[in-house]
Short mmCIF file of C-alpha atoms in Angstrom, two decimals:
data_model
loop_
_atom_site.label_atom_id
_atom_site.label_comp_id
_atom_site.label_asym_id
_atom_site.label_seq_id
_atom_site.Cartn_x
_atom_site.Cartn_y
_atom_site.Cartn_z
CA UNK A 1031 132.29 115.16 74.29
CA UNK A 1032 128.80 116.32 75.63
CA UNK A 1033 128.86 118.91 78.27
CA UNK A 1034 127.72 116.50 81.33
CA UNK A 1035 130.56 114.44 80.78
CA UNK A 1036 133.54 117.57 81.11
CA UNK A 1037 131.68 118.13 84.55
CA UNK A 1038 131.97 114.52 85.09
CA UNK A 1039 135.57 114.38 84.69
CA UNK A 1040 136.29 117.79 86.01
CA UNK A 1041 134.57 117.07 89.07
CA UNK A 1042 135.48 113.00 89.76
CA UNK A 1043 131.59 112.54 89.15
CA UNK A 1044 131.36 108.50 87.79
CA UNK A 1045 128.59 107.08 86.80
CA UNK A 1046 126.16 106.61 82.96
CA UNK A 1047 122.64 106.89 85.07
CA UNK A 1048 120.30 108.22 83.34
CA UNK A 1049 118.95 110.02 86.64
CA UNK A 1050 122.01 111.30 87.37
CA UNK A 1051 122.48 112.70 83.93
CA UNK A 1052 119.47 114.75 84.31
CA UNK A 1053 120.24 115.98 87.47
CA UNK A 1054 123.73 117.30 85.83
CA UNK A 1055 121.70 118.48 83.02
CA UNK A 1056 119.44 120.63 85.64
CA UNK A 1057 122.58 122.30 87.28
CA UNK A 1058 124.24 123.02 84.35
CA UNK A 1059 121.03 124.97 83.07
CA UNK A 1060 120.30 126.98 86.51
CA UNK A 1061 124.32 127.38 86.94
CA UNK A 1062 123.89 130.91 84.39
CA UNK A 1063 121.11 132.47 86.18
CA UNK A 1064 120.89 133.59 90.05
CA UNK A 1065 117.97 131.77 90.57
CA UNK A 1066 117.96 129.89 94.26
CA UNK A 1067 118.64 125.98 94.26
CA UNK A 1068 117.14 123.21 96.70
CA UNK A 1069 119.02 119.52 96.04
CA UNK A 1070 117.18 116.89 97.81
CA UNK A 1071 118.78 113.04 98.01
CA UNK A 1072 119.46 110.55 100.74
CA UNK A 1073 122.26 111.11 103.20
CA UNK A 1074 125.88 109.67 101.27
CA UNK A 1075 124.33 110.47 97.78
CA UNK A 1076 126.76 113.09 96.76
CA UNK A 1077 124.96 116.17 97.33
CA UNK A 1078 128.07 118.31 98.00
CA UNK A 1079 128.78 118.45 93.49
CA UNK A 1080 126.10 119.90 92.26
CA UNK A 1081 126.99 123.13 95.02
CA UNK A 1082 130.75 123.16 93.31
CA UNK A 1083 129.01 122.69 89.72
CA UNK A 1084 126.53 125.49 89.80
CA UNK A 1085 128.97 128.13 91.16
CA UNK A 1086 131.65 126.72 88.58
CA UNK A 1087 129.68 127.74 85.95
CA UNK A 1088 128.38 130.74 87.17
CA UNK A 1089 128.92 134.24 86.55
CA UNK A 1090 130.46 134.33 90.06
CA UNK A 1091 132.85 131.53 89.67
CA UNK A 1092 135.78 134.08 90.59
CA UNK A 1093 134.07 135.37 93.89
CA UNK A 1094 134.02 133.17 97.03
CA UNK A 1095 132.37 129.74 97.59
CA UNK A 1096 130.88 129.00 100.91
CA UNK A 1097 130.12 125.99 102.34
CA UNK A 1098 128.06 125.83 105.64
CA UNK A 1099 127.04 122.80 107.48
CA UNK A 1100 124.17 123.78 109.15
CA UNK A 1101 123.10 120.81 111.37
CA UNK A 1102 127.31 121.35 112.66
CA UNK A 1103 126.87 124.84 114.68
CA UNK A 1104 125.21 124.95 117.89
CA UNK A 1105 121.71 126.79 117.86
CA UNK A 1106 122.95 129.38 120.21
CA UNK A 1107 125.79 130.70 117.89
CA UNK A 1108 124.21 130.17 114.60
CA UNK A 1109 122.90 133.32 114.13
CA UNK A 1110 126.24 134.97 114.53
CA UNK A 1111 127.71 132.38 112.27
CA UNK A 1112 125.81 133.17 109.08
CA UNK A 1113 125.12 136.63 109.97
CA UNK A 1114 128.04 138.32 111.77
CA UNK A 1115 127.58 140.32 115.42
CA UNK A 1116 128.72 143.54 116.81
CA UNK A 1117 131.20 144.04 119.49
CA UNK A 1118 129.70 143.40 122.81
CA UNK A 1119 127.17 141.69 121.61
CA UNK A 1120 127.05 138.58 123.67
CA UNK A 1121 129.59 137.25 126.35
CA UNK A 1122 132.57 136.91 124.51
CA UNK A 1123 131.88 138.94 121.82
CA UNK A 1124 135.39 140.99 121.97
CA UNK A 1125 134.94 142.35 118.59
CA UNK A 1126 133.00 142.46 115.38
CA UNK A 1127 132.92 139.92 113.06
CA UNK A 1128 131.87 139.28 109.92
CA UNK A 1129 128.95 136.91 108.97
CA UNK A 1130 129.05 134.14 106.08
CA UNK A 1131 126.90 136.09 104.39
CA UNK A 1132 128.78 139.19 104.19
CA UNK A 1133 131.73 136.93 103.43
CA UNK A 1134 130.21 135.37 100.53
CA UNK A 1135 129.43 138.93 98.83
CA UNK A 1136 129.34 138.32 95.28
CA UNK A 1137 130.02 134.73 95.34
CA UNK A 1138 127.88 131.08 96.31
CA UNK A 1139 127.19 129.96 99.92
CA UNK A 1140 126.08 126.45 100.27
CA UNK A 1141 123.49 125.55 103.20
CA UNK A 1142 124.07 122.17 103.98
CA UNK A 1143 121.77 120.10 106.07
CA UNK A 1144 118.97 123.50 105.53
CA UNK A 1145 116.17 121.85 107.24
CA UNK A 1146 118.24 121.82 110.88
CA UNK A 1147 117.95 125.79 111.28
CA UNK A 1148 115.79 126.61 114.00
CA UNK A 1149 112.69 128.89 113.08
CA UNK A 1150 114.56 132.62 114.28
CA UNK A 1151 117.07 131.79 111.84
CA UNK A 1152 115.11 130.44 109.13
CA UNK A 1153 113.20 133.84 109.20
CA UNK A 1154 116.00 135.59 109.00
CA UNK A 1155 117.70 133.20 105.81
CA UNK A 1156 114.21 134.16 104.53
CA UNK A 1157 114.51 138.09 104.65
CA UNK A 1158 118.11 137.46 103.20
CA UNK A 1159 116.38 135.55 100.04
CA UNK A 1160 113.20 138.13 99.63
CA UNK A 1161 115.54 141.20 100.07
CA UNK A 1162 118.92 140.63 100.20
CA UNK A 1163 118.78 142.55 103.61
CA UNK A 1164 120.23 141.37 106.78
CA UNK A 1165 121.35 142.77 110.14
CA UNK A 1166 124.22 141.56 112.43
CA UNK A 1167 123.50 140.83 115.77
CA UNK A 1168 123.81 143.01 118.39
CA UNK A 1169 123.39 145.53 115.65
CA UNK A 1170 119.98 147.84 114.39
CA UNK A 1171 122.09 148.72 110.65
CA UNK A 1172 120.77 147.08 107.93
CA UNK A 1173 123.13 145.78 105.65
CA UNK A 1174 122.95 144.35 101.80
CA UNK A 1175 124.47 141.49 100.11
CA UNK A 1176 124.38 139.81 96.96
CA UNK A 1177 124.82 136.34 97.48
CA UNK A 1178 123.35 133.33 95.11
CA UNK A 1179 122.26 130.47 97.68
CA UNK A 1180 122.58 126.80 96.80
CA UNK A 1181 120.78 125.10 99.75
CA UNK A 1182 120.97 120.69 100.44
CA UNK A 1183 119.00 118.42 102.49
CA UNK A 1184 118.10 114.76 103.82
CA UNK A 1185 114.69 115.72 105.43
CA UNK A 1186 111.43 115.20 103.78
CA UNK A 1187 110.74 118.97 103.32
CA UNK A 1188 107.11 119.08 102.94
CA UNK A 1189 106.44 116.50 106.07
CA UNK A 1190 108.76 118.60 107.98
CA UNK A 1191 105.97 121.38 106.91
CA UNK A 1192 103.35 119.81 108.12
CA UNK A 1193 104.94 118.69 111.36
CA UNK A 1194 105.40 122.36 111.91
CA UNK A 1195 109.63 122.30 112.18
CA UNK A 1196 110.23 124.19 108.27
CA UNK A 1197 108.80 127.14 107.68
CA UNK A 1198 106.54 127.10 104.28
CA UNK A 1199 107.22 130.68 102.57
CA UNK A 1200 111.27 129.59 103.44
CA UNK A 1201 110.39 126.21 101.21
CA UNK A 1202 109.31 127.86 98.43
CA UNK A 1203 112.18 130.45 98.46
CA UNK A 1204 114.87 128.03 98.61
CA UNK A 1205 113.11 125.75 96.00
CA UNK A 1206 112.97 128.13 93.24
CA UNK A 1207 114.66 124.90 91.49
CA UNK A 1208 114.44 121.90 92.86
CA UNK A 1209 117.43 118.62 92.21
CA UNK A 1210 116.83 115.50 92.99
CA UNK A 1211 120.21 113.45 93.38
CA UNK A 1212 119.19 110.02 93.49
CA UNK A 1213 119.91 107.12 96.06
CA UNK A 1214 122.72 104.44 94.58
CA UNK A 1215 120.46 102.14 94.40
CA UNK A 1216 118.03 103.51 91.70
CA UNK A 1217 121.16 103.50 89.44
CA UNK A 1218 122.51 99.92 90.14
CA UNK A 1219 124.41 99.98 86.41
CA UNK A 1220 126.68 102.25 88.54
CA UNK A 1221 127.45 100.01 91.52
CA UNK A 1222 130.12 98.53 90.12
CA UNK A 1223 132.09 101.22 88.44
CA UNK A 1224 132.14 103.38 91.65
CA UNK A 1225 133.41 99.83 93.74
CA UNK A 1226 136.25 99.58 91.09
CA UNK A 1227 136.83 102.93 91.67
CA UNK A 1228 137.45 102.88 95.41
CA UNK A 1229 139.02 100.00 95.74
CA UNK A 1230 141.37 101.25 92.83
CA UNK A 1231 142.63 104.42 95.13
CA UNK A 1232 142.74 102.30 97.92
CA UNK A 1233 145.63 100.28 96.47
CA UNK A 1234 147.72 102.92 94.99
CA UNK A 1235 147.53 104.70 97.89
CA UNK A 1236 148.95 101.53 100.23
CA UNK A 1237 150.28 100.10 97.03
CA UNK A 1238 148.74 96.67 96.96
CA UNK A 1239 146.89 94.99 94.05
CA UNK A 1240 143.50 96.10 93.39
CA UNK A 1241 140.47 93.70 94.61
CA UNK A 1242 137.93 92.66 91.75
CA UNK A 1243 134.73 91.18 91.56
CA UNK A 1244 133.29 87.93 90.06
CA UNK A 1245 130.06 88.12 88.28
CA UNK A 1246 128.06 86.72 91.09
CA UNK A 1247 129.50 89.19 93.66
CA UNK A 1248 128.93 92.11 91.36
CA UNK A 1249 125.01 91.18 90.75
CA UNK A 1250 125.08 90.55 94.74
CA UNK A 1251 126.32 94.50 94.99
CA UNK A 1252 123.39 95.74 92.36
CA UNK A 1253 120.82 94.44 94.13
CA UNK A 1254 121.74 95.49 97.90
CA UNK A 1255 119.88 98.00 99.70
CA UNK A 1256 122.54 100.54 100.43
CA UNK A 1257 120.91 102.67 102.96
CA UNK A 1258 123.67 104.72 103.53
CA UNK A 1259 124.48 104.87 99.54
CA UNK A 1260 127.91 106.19 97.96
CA UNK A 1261 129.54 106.53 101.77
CA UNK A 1262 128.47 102.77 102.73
CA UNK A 1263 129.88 101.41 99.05
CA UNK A 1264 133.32 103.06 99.57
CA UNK A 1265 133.37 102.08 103.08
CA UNK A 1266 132.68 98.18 102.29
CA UNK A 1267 135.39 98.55 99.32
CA UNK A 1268 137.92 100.00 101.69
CA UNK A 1269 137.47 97.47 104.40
CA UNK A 1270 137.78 94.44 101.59
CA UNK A 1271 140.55 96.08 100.20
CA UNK A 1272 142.57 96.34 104.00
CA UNK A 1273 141.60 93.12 105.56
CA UNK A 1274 141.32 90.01 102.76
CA UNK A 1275 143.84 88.65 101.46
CA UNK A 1276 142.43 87.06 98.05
CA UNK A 1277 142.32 89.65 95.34
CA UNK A 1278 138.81 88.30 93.71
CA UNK A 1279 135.90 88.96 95.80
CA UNK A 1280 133.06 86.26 95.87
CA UNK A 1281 129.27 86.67 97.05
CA UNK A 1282 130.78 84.47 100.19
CA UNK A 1283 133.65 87.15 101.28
CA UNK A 1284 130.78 90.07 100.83
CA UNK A 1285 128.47 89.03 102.70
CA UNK A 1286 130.63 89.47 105.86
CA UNK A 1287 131.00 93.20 104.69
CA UNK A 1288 127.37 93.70 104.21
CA UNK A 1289 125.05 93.94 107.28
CA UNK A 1290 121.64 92.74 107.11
CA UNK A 1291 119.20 95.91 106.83
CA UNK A 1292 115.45 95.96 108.07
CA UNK A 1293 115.48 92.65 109.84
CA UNK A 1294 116.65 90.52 107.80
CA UNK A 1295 119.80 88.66 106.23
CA UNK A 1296 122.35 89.92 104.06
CA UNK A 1297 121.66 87.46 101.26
CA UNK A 1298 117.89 87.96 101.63
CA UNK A 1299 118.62 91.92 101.48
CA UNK A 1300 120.74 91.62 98.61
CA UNK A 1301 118.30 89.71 96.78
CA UNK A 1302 114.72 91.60 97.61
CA UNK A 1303 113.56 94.12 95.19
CA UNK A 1304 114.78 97.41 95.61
CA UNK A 1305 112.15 100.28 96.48
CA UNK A 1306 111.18 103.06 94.24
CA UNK A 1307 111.77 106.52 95.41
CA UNK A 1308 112.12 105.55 99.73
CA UNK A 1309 111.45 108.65 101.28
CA UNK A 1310 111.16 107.64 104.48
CA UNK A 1311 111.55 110.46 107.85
CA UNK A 1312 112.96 109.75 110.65
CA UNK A 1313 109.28 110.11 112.10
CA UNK A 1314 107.66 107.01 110.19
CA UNK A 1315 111.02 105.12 111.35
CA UNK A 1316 110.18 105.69 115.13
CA UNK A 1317 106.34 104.73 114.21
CA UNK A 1318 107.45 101.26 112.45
CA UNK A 1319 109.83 100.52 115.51
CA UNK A 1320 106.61 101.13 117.81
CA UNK A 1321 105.26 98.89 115.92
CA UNK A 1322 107.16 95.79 115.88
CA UNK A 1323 107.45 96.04 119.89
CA UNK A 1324 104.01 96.55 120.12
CA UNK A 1325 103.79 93.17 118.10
CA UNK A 1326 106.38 91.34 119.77
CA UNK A 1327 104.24 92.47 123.51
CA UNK A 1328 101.09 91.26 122.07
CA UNK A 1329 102.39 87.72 120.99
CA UNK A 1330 104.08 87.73 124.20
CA UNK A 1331 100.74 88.00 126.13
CA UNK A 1332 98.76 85.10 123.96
CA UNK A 1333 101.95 82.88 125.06
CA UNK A 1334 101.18 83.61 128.78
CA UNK A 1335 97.40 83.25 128.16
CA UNK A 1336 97.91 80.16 126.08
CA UNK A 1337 100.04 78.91 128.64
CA UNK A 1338 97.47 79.67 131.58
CA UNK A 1339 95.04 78.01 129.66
CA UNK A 1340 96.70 75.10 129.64
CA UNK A 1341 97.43 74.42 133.28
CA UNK A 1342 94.18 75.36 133.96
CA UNK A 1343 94.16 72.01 136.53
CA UNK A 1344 96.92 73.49 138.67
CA UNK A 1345 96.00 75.24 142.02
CA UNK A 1346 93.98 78.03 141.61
CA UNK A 1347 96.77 80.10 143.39
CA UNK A 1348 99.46 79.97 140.87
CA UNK A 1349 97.76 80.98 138.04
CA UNK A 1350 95.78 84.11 139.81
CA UNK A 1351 99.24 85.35 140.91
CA UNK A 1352 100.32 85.34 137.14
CA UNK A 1353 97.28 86.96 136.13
CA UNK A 1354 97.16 89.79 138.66
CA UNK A 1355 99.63 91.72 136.82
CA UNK A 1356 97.96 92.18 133.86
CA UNK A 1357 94.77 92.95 134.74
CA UNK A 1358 94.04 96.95 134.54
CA UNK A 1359 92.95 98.79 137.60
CA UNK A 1360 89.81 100.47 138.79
CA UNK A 1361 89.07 104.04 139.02
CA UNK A 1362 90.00 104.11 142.45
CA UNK A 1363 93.98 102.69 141.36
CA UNK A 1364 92.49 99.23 143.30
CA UNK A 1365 92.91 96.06 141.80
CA UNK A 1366 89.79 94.34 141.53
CA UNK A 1367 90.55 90.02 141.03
CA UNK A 1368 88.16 88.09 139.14
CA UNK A 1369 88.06 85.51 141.69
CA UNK A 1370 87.68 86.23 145.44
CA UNK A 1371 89.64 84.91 147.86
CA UNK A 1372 88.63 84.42 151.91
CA UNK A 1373 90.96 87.45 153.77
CA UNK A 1374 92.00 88.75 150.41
CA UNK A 1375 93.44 92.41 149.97
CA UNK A 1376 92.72 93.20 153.58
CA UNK A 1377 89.18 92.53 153.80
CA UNK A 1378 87.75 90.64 157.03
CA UNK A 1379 86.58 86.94 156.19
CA UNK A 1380 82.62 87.32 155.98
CA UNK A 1381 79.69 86.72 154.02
CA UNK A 1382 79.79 90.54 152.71
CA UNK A 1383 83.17 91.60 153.95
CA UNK A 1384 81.52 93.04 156.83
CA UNK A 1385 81.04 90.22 159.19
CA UNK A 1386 83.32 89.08 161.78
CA UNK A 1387 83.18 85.37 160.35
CA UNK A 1388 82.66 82.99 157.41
CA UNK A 1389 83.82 83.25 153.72
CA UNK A 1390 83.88 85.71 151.31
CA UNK A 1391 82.00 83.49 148.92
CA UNK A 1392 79.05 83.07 151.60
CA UNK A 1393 79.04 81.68 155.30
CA UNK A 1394 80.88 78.44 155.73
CA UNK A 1395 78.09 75.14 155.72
CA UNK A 1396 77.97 72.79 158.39
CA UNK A 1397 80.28 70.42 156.80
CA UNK A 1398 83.34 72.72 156.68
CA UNK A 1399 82.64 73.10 152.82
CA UNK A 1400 82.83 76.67 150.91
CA UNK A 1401 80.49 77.14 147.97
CA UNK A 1402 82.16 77.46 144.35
CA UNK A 1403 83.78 80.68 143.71
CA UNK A 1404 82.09 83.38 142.46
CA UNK A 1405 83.43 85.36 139.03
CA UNK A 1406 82.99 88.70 138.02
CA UNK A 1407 82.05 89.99 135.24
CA UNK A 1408 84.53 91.55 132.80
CA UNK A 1409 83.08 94.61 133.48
CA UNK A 1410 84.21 94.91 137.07
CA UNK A 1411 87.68 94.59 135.53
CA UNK A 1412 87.74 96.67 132.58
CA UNK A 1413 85.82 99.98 134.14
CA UNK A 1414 88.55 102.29 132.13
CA UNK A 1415 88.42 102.49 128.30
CA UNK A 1416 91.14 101.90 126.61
CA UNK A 1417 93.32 104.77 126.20
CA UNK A 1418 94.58 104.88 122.47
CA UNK A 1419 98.21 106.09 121.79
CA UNK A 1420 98.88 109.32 119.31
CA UNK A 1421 101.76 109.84 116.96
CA UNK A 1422 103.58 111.67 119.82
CA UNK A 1423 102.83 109.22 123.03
CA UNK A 1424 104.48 106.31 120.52
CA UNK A 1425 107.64 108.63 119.85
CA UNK A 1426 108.00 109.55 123.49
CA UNK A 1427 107.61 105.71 124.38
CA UNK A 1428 110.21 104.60 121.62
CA UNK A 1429 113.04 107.23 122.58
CA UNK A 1430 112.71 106.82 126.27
CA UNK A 1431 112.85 102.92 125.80
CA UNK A 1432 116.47 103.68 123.41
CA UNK A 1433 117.92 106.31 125.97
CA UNK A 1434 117.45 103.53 129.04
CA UNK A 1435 118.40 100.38 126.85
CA UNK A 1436 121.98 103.14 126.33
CA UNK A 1437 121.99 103.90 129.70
CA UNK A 1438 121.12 107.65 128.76
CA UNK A 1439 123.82 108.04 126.07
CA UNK A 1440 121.81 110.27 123.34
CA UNK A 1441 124.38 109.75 120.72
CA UNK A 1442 124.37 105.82 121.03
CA UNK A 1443 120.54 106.26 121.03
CA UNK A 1444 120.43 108.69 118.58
CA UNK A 1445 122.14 105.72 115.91
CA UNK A 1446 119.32 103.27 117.11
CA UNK A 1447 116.68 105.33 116.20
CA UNK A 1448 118.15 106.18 112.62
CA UNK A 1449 118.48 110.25 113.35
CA UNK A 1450 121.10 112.51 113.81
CA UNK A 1451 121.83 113.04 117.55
CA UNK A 1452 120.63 117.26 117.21
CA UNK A 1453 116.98 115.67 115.90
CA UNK A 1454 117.16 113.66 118.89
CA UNK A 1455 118.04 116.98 121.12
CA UNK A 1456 114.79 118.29 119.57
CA UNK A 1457 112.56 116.15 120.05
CA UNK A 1458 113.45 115.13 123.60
CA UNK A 1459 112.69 119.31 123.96
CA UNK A 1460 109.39 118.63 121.76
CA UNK A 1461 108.07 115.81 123.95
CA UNK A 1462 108.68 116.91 127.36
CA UNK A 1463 110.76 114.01 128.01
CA UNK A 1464 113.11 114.53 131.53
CA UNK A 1465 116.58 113.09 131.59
CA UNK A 1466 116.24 109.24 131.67
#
């Protein structure tokens, strides 16, 4: 029995990938040494293991193990979390307290969810790695610990580098060794094993019979998209296992359970390639949502101007009413119509709109008739250029339209724009954006 597969069954890891394998293979080998770890994976992947593993075999497997969720304390307090304060430090500070750090003496702490510190504290995680130094706050004592740090994360480190939110020097600190746990579906053989799995604990804990899979609905299951990986599969095989009644799943009863991802259906999800390595942000998510409404307005304007077109026999009225909107304005914030009307906009009826009498297309003829209209040129209506959007005017656009289609509820808006609702916090504070 090779070494990867004791971890496996000491830890309730399943799975033959060959990626995950390697990954176990990578632990096991950093595990001896103090060096500092950096796994990297989608959000539901697993990450949490490879913390336990590393400390487990470890010199320090008898010290304590520390897990810390950093995207879970609030900014204001998170200092004082990891690093302890002095009495008096703050309001409420009624005494001194120790810091996760100073805890975790000797032992492992685990920095879940790294890449939501803010910058003070990520300078301070980063004198902690260089040094092993660290002061409490409230406090000018500088105090030493020896603590090996196992640090995890969703976020596209190096974009979050350029987008200025991660410190560099910090990076390359905490990714002395990089893991890469990867997504469940670039290891599809093990789809089924870790449904069988679920759905097995599911029914000896309510003690019912165990749902199974037919051959279609397994291949159905290996080629889904699972955005939200290992969590989303036990979550489908827990519903199945409460709510049907038949005990062999077809491609029929899953597709209720599976939701249709990116637009469009389940079955056309489950059977589209799968994509290689997705790392996508929660930036480039905004940008493609920008872009589909941006699509969907443009189509809806060649309907309207198809439509005009079209009834261009009606009274001239109607259709320069419908129009009027989406011309742009002048310099002066005055609409400026393509066709001029006798009396229009407030101006007195004459020949140059400074006369007492006539038309504003020229005096009136002896017969009572009014010369054709007169057009103007596009360039009376399109004085302005066009302003072009940046990265951040398309953001700002796309969270203040979610926030107003949830009626201001961040959380509910947070979900629609695929980010956790603290990202959301910060980049409401980025963008300037007042309460909506």
């Amino acid at each position: 029995m090779t070494e990867v597969t004791t971890v496996k069954q000491r830890f309730g890891i399943i799975g033959t990938s060959p990626l995950l394998d390697r990954a176990l293979e990578v632990a096991l080998r950093v595990a001896p040494t103090d060096l500092t770890v950096l796994v990297t994976g989608e959000s539901g992947v697993g990450k949490e293991f490879f913390p336990q593993v590393i400390h487990a075999y470890s010199s320090r497997k008898h010290n304590k193990y520390i897990a810390v969720n950093c995207a879970a304390i609030p900014e204001g307090t998170i200092d004082s979390e990891l690093f302890g304060h002095e009495k008096g430090a703050f309001t409420g500070a009624v005494e001194a307290r120790k810091g996760y750090f100073e805890e975790a003496d000797g032992g492992t702490i685990f920095l879940d969810e790294v890449a939501e510190l803010p910058h003070s504290t990520q300078a301070r995680l980063l004198r902690v790695l260089q040094t092993g130094e660290f002061i409490r706050v409230g406090s000018s004592k500088v105090q030493k610990t020896n603590v090996r740090v196992v640090a995890a994360t969703n976020v596209n480190l190096p974009e979050a580098i350029s987008a200025g939110r991660f410190r560099e020097d910090l990076y390359y600190r905490l990714a002395t060794v990089p893991i890469m746990v990867p997504a469940l579906r670039e290891r599809p053989e093990d789809i089924p094993l870790l449904f069988r799995k679920f759905a097995a604990d599911v029914a000896v804990q309510y003690r019912m019979p165990a749902v199974t899979l037919d051959d279609a609905a397994r291949d159905m299951l290996k080629s889904y998209y699972w955005r939200g990986n290992i969590r989303q599969l036990k979550n489908v095989a827990e519903q199945i296992s409460a709510i049907e009644q038949v005990r062999v799943i077809t491609p029929e009863i899953l597709a209720k359970y599976l939701p249709p991802q990116e637009g469009t259906s389940t079955m056309a999800a489950a059977g589209a390639p799968r994509m290689e390595g997705d790392t996508m942000s929660t930036e480039r998510e905004l940008l493609y949502k920008v872009l589909f409404d941006m699509r969907a307005d443009i189509n809806d304007l060649k309907r309207m101007m198809a439509e005009l077109l079209r009834n261009g026999s009606a009274p001239a009225a109607e259709p320069t009413r419908d129009i009027r909107g989406l011309l742009p304005t002048s310099t002066q914030g005055r609409y400026v119509p393509a066709v001029q009307t006798p009396g229009a906009y407030g101006q007195p009826a004459g020949p140059n709109f400074g006369e007492p009498a006539g038309s504003a297309f020229g005096p009136i003829t002896p017969g009572g008739e009014t010369p054709a209209p007169v057009y103007a040129e596009s360039e009376e209506v399109t004085d302005e250029p066009p302003h072009e959007k940046t990265k951040a005017d398309m953001q700002r656009e796309q969270i203040i339209r979610a926030l107003k289609r949830n009626n201001g509820r961040r959380r509910e808006a947070a979900a629609e724009l695929f980010m956790s609702e603290r990202t959301l916090y910060r980049k409401i504070k980025e963008l300037g954006i007042e309460d909506v």
